[in-house]
Short mmCIF file of C-alpha atoms in Angstrom, two decimals:
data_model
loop_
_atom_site.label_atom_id
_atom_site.label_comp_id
_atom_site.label_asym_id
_atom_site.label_seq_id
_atom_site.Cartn_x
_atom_site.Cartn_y
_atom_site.Cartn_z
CA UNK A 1 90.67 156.77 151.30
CA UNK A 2 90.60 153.61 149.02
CA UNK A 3 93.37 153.11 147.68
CA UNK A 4 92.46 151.35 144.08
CA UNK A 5 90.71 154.97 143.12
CA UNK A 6 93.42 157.27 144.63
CA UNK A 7 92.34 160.21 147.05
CA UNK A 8 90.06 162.04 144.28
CA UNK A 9 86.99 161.00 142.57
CA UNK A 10 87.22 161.52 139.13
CA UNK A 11 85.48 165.06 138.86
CA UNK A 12 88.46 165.92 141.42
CA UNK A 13 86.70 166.59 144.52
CA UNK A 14 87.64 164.77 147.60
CA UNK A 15 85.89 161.36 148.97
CA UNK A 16 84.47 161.80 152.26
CA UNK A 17 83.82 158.77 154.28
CA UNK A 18 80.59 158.27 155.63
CA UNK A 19 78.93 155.04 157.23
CA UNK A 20 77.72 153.47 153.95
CA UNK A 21 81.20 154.08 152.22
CA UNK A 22 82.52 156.99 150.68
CA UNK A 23 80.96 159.90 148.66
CA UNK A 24 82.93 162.62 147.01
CA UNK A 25 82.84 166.65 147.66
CA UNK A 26 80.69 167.01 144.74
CA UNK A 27 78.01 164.41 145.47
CA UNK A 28 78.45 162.42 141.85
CA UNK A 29 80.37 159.65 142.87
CA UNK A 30 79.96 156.73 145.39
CA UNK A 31 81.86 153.87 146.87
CA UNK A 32 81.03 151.32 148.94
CA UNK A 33 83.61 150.20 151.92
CA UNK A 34 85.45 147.72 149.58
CA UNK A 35 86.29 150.93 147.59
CA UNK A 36 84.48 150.22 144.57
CA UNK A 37 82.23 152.36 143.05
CA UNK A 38 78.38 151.75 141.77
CA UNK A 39 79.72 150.52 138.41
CA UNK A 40 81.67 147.84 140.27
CA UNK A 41 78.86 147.02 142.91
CA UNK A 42 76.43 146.62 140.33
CA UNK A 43 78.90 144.50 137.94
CA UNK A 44 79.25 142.55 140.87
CA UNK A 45 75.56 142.38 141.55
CA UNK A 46 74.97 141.34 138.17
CA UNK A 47 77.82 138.45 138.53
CA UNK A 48 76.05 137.21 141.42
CA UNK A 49 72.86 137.06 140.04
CA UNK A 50 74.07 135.29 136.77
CA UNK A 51 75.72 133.05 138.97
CA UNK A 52 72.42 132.29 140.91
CA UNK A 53 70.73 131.83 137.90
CA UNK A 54 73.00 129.65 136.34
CA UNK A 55 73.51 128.03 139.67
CA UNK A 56 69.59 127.84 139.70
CA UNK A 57 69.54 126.36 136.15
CA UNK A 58 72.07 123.91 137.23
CA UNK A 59 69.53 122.74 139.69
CA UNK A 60 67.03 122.62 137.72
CA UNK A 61 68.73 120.51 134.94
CA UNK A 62 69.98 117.96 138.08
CA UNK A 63 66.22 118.10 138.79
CA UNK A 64 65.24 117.37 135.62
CA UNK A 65 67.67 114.65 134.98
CA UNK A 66 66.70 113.47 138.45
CA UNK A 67 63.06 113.05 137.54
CA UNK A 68 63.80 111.82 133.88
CA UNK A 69 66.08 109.24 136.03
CA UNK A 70 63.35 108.50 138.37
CA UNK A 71 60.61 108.55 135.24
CA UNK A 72 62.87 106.15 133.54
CA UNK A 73 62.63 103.67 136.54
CA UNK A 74 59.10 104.10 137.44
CA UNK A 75 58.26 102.90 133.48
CA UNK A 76 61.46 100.21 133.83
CA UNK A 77 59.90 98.92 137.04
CA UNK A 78 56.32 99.37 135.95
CA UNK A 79 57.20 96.75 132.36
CA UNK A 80 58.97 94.28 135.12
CA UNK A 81 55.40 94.55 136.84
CA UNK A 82 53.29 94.31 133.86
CA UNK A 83 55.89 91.26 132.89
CA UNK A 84 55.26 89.79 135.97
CA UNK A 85 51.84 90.14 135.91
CA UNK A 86 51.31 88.56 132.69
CA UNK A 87 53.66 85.85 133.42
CA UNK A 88 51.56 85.07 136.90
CA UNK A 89 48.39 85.25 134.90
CA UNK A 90 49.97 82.99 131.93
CA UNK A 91 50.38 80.41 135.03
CA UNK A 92 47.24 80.65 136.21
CA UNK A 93 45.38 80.31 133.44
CA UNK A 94 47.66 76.93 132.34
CA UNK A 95 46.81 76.06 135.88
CA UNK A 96 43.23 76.61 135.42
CA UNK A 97 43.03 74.67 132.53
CA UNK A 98 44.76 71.64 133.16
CA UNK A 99 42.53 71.57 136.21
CA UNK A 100 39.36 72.07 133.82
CA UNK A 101 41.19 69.04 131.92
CA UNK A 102 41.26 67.13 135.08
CA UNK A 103 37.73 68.11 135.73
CA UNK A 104 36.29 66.64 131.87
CA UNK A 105 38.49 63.52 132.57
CA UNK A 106 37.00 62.69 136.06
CA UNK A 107 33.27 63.45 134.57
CA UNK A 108 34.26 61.35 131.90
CA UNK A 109 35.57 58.57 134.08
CA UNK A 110 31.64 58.89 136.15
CA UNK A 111 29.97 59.04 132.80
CA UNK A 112 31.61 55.65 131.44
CA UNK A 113 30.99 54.41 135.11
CA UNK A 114 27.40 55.14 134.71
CA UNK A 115 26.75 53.70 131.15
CA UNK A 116 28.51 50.65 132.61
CA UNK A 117 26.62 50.62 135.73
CA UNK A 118 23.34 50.76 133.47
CA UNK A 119 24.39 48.34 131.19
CA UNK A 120 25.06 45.69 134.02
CA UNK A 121 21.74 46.74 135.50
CA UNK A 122 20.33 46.02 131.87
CA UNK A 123 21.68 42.92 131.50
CA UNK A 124 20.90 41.76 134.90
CA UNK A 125 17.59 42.85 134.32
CA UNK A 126 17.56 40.97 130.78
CA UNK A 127 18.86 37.56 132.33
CA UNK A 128 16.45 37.40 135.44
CA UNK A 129 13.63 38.19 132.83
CA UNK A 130 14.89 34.98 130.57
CA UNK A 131 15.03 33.04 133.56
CA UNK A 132 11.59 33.69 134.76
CA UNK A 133 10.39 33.26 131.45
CA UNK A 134 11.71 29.67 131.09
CA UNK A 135 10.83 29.31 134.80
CA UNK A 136 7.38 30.33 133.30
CA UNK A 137 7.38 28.25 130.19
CA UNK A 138 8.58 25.35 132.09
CA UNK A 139 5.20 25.19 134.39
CA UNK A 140 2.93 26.09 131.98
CA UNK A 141 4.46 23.12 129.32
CA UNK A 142 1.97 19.84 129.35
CA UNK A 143 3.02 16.62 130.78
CA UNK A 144 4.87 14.32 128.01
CA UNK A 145 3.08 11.13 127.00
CA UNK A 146 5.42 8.90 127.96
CA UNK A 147 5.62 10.03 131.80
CA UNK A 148 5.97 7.58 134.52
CA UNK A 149 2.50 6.62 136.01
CA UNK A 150 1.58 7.57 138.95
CA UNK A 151 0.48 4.78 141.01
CA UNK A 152 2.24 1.00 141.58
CA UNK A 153 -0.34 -0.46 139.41
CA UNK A 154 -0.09 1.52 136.85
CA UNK A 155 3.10 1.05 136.76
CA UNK A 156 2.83 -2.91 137.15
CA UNK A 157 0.36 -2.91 134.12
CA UNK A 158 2.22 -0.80 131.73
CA UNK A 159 5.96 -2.51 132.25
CA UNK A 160 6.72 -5.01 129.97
CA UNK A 161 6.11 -8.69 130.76
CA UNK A 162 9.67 -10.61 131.65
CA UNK A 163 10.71 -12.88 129.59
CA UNK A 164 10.02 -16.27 129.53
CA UNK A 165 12.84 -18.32 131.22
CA UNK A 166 14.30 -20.79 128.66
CA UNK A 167 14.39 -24.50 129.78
CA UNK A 168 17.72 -25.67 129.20
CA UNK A 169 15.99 -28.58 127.46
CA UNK A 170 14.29 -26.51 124.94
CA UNK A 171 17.15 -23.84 124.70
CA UNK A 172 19.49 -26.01 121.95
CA UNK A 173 17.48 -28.84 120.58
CA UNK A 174 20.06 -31.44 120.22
CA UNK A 175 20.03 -34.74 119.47
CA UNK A 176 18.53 -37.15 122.73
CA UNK A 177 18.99 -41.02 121.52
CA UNK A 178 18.32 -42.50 124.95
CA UNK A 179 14.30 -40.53 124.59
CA UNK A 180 14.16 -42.14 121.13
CA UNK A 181 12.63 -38.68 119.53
CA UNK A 182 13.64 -36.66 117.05
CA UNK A 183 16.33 -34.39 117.80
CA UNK A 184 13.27 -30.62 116.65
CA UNK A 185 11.04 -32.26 119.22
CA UNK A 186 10.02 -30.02 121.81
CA UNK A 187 8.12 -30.13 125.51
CA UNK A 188 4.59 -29.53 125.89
CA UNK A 189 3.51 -26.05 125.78
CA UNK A 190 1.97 -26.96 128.98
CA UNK A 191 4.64 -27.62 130.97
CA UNK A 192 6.99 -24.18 129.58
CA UNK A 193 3.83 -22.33 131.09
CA UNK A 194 3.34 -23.85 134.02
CA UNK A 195 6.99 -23.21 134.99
CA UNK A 196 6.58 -20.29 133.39
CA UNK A 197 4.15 -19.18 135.70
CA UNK A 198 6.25 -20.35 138.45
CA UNK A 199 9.03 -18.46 137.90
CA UNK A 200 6.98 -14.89 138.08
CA UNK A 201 9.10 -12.30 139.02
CA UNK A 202 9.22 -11.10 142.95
CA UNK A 203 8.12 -8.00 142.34
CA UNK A 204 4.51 -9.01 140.81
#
C-alpha cells in the first residue's frame, strides 16, 4: 500500500492494487502507482500543462523578440542600402555631369574652331579677291602719257638735244690784248656750230 495515504482510503475500505495503481474496496477512490490520488494526478496534470504553456509562451516571446531583432536589422540594413544607393547615385550623377561639362566645353572648343576656321577662309577669300581686283584694275588702266616710246627712233627724236659744248674761248670772255679786240667779243656763230656739229654725241 502507499504509504503517504496509509492502508485505507478515506471512506475506510481497503486499496487493492491493480495494474493501473490502486483502487479501494468501495470503488470511490483511485491512485496511481506513485500513490497519489486523481486530485494529485490532475494537480499535477494541470502543473504540467501551465508549465508547457508558459514554457510555450516563453518561446513565443524569444520568437517574437527574435523576429523584432531580425525586423530591426532587415530595416537597419535596408537604410544602409538605401544610403548606399543614394550615395552611388549622388556619384554618378556628379560624374555624369561633369562629363556633360566636359562634353559643352569640347563642342565649344569645335565651335570657336569653326568660326575661326571660317573667318580665315573669309579673309583669305577677301584678300585673293583684292588682289585680283588690282591685278584686274592694273590691266585694264590706260598707258600714261609720258611712257617710253617704243622704237629707237622714237626715242632718238623725243630725247632732248645735248648741250652745246662750250669753247673754252667763249666760256669766260676775258680780256685778249695780243688779238687787239674787245675783251665781250665773241667767235663767229659759224664756227661754235660747225664744232658743234662735230662734237654730236656717239649715240646719234
Amino acid at each position: 500500500m502507499p504509504g503517504m495515504h496509509g492502508s485505507c482510503c478515506p471512506c475506510g475500505f481497503r486499496y487493492i492494487p491493480h495494474t493501473q495503481g490502486y483502487t479501494c474496496e468501495g470503488g470511490h477512490h483511485h491512485l496511481n502507482r506513485a500513490g497519489e490520488d486523481g486530485s494529485q494526478e490532475q494537480g499535477g496534470r494541470d502543473r504540467d500543462r501551465r508549465r508547457q504553456i508558459m514554457n510555450g509562451q516563453d518561446m513565443q516571446r524569444a520568437a517574437d523578440v527574435q523576429r523584432q531583432r531580425e525586423k530591426q536589422r532587415e530595416r537597419e540594413q535596408g537604410k544602409v542600402r538605401e544610403s548606399e544607393a543614394r550615395r552611388r547615385k549622388e556619384r554618378d550623377e556628379e560624374r555624369e555631369r561633369e562629363r556633360e561639362i566636359e562634353r559643352q566645353k569640347q563642342k565649344d572648343k569645335e565651335a570657336q574652331w569653326a568660326r575661326d576656321d571660317q573667318k580665315q577662309k573669309a579673309d583669305f577669300e577677301r584678300q585673293r579677291g583684292e588682289a585680283l581686283a588690282r591685278v584686274r584694275l592694273t590691266l585694264e588702266a590706260p598707258p600714261a602719257s609720258t611712257a617710253a616710246p617704243s622704237s629707237r627712233g622714237e626715242r632718238r627724236r623725243e630725247s632732248p638735244p645735248p648741250e652745246e659744248p662750250v669753247d673754252e674761248l667763249d666760256a669766260d670772255p676775258v680780256a685778249m690784248p695780243w688779238l687787239q679786240t674787245p675783251a665781250t667779243k665773241q667767235r663767229e656763230p659759224e664756227l661754235v656750230r660747225a664744232r658743234a656739229k662735230k662734237s654730236k654725241a656717239p649715240w646719234e
